[in-house]
CSV table of C-alpha atoms and ligand atoms in Angstrom, one decimal:
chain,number,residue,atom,x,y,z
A,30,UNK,CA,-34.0,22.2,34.9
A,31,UNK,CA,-31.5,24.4,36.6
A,32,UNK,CA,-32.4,28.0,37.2
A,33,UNK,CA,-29.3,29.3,34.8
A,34,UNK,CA,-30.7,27.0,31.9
A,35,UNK,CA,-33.9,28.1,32.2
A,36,UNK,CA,-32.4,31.9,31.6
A,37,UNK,CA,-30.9,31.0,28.7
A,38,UNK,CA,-33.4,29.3,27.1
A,39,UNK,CA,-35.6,32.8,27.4
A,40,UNK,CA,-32.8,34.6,26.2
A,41,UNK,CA,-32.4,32.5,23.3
A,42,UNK,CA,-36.4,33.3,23.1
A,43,UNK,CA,-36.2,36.5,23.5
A,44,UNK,CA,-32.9,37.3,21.0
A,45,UNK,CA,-35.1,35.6,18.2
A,46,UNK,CA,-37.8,37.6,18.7
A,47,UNK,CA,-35.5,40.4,18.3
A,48,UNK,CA,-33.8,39.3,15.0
A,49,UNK,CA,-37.4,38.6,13.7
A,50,UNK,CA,-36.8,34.7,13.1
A,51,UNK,CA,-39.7,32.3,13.7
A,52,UNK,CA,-40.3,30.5,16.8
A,53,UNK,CA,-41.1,27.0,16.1
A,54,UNK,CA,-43.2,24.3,17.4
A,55,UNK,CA,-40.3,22.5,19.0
A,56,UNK,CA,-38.6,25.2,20.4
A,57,UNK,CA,-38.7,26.3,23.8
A,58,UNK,CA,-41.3,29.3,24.6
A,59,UNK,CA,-42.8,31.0,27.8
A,60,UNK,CA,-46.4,29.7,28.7
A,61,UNK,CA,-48.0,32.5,28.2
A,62,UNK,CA,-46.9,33.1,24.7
A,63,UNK,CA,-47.8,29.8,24.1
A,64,UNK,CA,-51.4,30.7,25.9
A,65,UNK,CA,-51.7,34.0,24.1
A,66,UNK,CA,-51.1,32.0,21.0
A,67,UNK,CA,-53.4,28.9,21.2
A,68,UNK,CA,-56.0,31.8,22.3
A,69,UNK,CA,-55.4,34.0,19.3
A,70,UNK,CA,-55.5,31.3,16.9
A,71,UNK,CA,-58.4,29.6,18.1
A,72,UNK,CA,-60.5,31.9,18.0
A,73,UNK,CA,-59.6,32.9,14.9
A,74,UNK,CA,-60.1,29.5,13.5
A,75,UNK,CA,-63.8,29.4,15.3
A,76,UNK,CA,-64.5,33.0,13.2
A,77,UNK,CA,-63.6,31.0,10.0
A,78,UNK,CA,-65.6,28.3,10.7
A,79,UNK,CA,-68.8,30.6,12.1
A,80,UNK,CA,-68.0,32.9,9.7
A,81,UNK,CA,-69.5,30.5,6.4
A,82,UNK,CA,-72.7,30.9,8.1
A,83,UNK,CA,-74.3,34.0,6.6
A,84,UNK,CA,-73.1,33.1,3.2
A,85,UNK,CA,-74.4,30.0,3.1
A,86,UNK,CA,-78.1,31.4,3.4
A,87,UNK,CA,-77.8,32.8,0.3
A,88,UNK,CA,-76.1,29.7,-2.2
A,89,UNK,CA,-79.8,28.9,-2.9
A,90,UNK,CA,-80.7,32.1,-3.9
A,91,UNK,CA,-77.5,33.4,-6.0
A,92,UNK,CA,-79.4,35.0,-8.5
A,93,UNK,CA,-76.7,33.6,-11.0
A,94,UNK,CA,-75.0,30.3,-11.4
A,95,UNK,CA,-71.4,32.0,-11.8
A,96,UNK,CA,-72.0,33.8,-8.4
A,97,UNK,CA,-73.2,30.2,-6.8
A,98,UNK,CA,-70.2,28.9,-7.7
A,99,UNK,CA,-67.8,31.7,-6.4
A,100,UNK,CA,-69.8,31.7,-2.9
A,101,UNK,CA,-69.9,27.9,-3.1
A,102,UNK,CA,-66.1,28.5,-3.5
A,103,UNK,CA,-65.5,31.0,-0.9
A,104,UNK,CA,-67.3,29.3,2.0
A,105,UNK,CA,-65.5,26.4,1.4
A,106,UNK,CA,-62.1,28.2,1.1
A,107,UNK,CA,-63.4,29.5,4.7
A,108,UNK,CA,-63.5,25.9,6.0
A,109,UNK,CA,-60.2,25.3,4.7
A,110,UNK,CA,-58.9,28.5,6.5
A,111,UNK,CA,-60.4,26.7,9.7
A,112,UNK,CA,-58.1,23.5,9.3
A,113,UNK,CA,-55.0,25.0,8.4
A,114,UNK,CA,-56.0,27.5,11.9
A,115,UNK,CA,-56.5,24.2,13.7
A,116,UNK,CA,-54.2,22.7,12.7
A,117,UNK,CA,-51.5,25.7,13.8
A,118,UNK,CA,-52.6,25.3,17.2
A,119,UNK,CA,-52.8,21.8,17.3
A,120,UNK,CA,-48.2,22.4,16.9
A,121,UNK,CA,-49.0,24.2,20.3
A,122,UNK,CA,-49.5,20.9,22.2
A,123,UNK,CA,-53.8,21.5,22.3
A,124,UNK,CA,-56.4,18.9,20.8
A,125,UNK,CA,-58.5,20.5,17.7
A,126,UNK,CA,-61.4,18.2,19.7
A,127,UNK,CA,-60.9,20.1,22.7
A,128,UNK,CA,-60.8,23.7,21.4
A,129,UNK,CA,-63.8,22.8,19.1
A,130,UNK,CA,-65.7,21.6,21.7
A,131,UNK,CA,-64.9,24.8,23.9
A,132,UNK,CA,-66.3,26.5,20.9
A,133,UNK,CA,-69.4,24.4,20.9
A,134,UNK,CA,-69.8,25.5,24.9
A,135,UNK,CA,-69.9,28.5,24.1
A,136,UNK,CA,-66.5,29.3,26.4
A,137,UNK,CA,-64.4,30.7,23.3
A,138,UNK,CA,-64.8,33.7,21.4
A,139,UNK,CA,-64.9,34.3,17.3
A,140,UNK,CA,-65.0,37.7,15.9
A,141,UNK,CA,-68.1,39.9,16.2
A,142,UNK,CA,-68.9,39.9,13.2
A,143,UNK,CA,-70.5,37.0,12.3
A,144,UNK,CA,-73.2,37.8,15.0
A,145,UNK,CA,-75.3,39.7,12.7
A,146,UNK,CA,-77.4,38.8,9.9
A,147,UNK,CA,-77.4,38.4,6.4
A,148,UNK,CA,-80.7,39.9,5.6
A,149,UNK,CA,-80.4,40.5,1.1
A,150,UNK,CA,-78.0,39.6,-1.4
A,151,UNK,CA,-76.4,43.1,-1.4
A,152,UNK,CA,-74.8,41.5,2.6
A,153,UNK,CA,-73.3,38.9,0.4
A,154,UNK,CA,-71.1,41.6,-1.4
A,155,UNK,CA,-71.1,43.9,1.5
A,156,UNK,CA,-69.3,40.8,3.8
A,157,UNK,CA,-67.2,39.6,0.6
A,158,UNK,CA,-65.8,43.5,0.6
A,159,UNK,CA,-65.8,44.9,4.3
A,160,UNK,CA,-65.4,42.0,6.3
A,161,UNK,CA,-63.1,39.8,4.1
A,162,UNK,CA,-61.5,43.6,3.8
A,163,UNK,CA,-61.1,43.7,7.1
A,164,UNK,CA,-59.6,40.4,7.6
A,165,UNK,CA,-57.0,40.7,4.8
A,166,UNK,CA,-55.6,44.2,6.8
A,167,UNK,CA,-55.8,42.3,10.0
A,168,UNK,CA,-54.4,38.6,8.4
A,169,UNK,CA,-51.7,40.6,6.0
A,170,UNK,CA,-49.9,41.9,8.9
A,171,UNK,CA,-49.9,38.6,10.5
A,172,UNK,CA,-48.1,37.5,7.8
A,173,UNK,CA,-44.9,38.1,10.5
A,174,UNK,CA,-46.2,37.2,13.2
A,175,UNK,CA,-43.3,35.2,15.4
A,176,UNK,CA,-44.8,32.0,15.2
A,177,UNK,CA,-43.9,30.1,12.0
A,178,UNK,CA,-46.9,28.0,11.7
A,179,UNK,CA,-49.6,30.7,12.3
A,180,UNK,CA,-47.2,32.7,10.1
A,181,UNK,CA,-47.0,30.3,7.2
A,182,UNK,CA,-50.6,29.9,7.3
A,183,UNK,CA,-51.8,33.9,7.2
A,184,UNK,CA,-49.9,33.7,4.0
A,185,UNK,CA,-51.8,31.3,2.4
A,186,UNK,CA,-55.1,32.3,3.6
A,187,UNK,CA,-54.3,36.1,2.7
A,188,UNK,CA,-54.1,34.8,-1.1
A,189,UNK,CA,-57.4,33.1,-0.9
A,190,UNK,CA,-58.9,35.7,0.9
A,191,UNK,CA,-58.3,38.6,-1.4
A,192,UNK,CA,-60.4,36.9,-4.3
A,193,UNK,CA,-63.1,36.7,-1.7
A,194,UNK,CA,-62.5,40.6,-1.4
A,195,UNK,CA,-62.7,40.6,-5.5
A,196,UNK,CA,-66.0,38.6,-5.4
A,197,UNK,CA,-67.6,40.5,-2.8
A,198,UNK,CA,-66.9,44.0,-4.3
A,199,UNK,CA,-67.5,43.0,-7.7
A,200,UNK,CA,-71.2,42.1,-6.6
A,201,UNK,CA,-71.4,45.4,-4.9
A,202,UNK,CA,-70.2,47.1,-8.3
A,203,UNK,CA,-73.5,45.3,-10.0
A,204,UNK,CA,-76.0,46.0,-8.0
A,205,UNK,CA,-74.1,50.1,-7.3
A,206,UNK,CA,-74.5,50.1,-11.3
A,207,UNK,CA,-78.3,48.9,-11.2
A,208,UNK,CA,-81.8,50.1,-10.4
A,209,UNK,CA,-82.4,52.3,-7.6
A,210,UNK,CA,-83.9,49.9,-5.9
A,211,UNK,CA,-80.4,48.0,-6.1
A,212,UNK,CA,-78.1,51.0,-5.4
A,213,UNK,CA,-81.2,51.2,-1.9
A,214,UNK,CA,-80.2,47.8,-1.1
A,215,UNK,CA,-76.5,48.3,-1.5
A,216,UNK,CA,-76.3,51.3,0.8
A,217,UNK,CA,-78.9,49.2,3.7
A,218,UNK,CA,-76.4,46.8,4.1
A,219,UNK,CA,-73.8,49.3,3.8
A,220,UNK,CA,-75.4,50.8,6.8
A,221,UNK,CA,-75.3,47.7,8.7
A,222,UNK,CA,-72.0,45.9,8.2
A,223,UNK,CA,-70.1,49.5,8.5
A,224,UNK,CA,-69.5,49.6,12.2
A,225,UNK,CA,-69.3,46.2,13.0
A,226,UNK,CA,-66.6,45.4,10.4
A,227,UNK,CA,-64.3,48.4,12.2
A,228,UNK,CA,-64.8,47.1,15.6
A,229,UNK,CA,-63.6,43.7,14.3
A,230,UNK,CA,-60.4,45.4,14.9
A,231,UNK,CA,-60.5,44.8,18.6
A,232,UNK,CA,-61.6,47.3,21.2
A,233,UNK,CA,-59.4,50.6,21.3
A,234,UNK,CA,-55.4,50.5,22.2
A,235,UNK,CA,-56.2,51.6,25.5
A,236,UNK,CA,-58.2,49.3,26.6
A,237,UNK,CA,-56.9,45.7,24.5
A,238,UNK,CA,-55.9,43.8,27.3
A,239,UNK,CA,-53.7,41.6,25.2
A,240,UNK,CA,-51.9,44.3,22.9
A,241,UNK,CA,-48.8,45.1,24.8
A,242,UNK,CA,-47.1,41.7,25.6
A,243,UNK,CA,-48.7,40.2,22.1
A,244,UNK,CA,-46.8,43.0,20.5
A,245,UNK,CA,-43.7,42.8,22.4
A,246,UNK,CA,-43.5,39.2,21.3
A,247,UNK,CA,-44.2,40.0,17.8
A,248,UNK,CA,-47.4,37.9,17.7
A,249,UNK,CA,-49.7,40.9,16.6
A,250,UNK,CA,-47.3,43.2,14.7
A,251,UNK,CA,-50.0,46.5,14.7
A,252,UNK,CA,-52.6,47.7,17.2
A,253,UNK,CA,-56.1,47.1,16.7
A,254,UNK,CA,-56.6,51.4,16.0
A,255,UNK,CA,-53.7,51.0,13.4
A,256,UNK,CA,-54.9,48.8,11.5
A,257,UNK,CA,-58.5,50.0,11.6
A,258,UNK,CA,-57.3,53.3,10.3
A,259,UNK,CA,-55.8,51.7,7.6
A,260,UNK,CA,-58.5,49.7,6.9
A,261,UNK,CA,-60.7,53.4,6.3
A,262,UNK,CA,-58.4,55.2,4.8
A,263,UNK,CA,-58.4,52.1,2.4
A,264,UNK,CA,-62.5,51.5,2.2
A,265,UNK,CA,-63.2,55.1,1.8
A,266,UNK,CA,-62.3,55.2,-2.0
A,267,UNK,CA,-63.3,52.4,-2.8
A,268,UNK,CA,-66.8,53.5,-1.0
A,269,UNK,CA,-66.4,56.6,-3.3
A,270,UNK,CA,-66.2,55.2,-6.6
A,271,UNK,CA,-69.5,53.0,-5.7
A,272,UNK,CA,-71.5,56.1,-5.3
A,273,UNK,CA,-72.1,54.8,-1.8
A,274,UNK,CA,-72.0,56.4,1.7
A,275,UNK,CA,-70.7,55.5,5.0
A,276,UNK,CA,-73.3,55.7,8.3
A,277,UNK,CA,-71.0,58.1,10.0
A,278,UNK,CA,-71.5,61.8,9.5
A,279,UNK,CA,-67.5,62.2,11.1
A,280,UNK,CA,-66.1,60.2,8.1
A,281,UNK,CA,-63.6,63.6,6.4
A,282,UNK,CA,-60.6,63.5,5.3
A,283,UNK,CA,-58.1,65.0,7.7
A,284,UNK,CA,-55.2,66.2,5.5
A,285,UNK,CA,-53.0,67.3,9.1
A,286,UNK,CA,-52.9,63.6,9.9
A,287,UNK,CA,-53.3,62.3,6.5
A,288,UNK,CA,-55.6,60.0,7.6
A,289,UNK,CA,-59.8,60.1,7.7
A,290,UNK,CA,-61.5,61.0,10.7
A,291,UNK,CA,-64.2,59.0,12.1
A,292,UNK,CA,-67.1,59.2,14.4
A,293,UNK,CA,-67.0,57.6,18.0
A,294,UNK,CA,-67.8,53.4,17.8
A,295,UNK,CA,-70.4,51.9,19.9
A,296,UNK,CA,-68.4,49.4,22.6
A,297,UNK,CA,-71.3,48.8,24.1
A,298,UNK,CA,-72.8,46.9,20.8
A,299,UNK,CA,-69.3,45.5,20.7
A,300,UNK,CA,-69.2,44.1,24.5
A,301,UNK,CA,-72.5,42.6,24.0
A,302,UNK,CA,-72.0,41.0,20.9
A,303,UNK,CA,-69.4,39.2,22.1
A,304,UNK,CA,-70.5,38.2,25.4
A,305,UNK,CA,-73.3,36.6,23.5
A,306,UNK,CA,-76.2,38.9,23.3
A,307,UNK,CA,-75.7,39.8,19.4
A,308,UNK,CA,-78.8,39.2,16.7
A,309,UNK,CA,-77.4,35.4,16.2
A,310,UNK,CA,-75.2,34.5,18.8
A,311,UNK,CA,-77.7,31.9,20.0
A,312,UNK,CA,-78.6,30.6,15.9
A,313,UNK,CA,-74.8,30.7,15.0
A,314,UNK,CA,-74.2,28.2,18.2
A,315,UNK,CA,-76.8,26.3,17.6
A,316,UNK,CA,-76.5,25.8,13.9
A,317,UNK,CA,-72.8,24.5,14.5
A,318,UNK,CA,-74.1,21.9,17.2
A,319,UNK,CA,-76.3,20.3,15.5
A,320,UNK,CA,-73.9,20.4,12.9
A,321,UNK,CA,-71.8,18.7,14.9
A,322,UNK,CA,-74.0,16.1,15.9
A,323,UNK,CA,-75.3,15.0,12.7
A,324,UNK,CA,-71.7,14.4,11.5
A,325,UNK,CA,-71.0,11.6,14.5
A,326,UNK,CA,-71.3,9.2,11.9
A,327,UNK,CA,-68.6,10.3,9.4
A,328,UNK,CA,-66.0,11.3,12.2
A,329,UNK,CA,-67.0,7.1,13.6
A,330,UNK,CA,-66.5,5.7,9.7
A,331,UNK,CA,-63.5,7.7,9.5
A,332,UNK,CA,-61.9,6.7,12.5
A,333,UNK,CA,-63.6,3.2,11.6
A,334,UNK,CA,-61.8,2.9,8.5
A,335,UNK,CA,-58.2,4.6,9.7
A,336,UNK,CA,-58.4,1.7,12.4
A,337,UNK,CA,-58.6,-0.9,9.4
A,338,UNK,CA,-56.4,0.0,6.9
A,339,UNK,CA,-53.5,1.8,8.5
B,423,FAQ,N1,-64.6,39.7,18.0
B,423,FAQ,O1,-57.0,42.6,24.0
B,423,FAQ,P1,-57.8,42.5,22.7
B,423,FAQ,C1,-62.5,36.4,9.0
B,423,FAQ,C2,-61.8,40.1,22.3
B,423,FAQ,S1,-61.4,36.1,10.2
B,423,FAQ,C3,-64.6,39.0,19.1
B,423,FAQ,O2,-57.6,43.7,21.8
B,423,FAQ,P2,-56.4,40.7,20.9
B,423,FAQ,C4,-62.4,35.7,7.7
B,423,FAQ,C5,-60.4,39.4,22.5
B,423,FAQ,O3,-60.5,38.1,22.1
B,423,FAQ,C6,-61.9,37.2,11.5
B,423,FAQ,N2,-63.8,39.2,20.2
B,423,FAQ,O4,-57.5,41.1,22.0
B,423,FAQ,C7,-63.8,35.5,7.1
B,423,FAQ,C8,-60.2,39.6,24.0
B,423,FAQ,O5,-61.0,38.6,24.7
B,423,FAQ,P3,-60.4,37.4,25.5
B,423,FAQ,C9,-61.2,36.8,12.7
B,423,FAQ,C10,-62.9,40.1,20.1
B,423,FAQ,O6,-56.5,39.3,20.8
B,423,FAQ,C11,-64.4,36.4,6.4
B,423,FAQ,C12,-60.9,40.9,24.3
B,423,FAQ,O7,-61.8,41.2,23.2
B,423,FAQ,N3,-59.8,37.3,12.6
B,423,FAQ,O8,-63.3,37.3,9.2
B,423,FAQ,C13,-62.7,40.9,18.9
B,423,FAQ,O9,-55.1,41.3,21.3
B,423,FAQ,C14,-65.6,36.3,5.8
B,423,FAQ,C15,-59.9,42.1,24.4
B,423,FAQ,O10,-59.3,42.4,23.1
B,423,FAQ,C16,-58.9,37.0,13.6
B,423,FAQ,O11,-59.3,36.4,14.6
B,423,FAQ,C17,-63.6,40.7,17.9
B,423,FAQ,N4,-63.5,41.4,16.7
B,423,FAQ,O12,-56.9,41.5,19.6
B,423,FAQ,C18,-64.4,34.3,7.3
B,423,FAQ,C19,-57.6,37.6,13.4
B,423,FAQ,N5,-61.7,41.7,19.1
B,423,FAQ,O13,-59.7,36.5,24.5
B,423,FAQ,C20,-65.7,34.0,6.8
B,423,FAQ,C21,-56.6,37.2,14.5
B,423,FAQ,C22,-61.2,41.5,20.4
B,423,FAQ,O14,-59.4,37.9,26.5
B,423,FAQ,C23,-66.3,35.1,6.1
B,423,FAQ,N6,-56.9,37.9,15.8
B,423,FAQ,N7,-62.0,40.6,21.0
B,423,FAQ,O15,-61.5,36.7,26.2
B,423,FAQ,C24,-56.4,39.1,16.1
B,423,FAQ,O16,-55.7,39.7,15.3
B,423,FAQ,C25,-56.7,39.6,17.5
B,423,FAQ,O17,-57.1,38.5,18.3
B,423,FAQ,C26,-57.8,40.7,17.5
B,423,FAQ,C27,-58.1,41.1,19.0
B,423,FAQ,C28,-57.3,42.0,16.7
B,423,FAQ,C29,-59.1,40.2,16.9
């Protein structure tokens, strides 16, 4: 390809970035968006698929069989989420059985969150509200993301997601309008799902690596402190009208900024959770191999059968 080709086909890039139309899986893009991309969405599909693991400890023990069936619902609306993810990278050119087996390895990340454990039922509707909170503020504004099929996917996904949001706050609601020994549990797993779901954002502006060329090319369209803000400034009500309180003695309402103030995150809990030394790093990992394994048989009779009758 000439060299005056090649400058056009960037400006043709770049000039649809500009006028906010998609970039699609056939048309020409700079490696490294392409990188930042199949990075991005990876490991965002990985989080979706980790992310079903808490829950699941807890379908047994639903202490009713209408909030079974909404987890049962939700985790598998999480796996779901997963494909349609994989699937969105896979228009990138990369293998799903290579990026889930760099998953497997341990060599790509998922989000923080689903490092910790999920010790009482009250976790169930603390994860349901927070972290599916979280998500939504994070997955709503990826709604416009450049790329059409990450794009196209966030949309669906943000749907399902806010009745996860729904469940998740409506058990919090119960067990806020219960015994004291339920409103107790409620605020202990208040306490420690708080600061993890706000450093799902991402680590600070200033030091996201990734923020300023994902932004210039639309593929995140707020910074990580944005949309934590607005992910407090949302939560705090909400916290409010459960009676509940926030681990952070900072949390005020600032009515210069019109925003709420909050105390300083620990990045250190953050850096090691994701470098692997988090409560269930090792368990989640685990748990997803063997997984893995013990499904051989169902990829082979698929594949089996595909071979036979198409
Ligand atoms: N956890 O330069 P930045 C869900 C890494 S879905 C782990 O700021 P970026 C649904 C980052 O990868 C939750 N690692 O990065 C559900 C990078 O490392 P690298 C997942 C993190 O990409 C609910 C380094 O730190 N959602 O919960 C995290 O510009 C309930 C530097 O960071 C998404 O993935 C983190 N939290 O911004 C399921 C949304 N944050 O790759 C089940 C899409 C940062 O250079 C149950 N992703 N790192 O080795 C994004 O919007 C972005 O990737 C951010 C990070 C905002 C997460």
């Amino acid at each position: 390809m000439d060299q005056t080709t090649s400058i056009d086909l960037e400006k043709r890039f770049e000039g649809k970035i500009a006028q906010e139309l998609k970039i699609e899986p056939k048309d020409w893009m700079p490696e490294e968006y392409r990188r930042m991309l199949i990075r991005q969405i990876s490991q965002h599909a990985h989080s979706e698929v980790i992310g079903m693991l808490p829950e699941k400890n807890w379908l047994t023990r639903a202490p009713t069989l209408r909030r079974k069936m909404a987890l049962l619902a939700k985790i598998q609306d999480e796996a779901g989420h997963g494909l349609y993810l994989y699937s969105a990278a896979e228009t990138l050119g990369v293998s799903r059985e290579q990026l889930y087996r760099d998953f497997l390895d341990g060599k790509a990340k998922y989000s923080n969150i689903f490092n910790y454990p999920a010790l009482t039922w009250a976790d169930i509707g603390v994860i349901g509200w927070l972290v599916d909170g979280a998500a939504i503020i994070n997955q709503v504004s990826l709604q416009r993301t450049s790329y059409g099929p990450y794009a196209r996917a966030m949309v669906r996904i943000c749907k399902e997601e806010n009745f996860h949001q729904r469940q998740g706050y409506s058990i919090c609601l119960t067990l806020a309008r219960g015994s004291k020994e339920q409103r107790q549990m409620l605020q202990d797993a208040i306490n420690r799902w708080w600061w993890p779901a706000l450093m799902m954002f991402g680590p600070p502006d200033a030091e996201s690596k990734h923020s300023q060329k994902s932004m210039k090319w639309k593929i995140k369209r707020a910074s990580n402190d944005t949309l934590r803000q607005k992910f407090i400034d949302q939560t705090v009500p909400q916290l409010e009208y459960l009676g509940m309180k926030a681990p952070d003695p900072h949390l005020k309402w600032n009515p210069e900024r019109g925003h709420y103030d909050y105390g300083p995150i620990d990045w250190e809990e953050f850096w090691n959770v994701i470098r692997g030394k988090g409560p269930c790093n090792k368990e989640r990992l685990r748990t997803k191999r063997v997984a893995y394994e013990k499904g051989q048989w169902v990829r082979d009779a698929a594949i089996a059968y595909a071979k036979k009758y198409n």
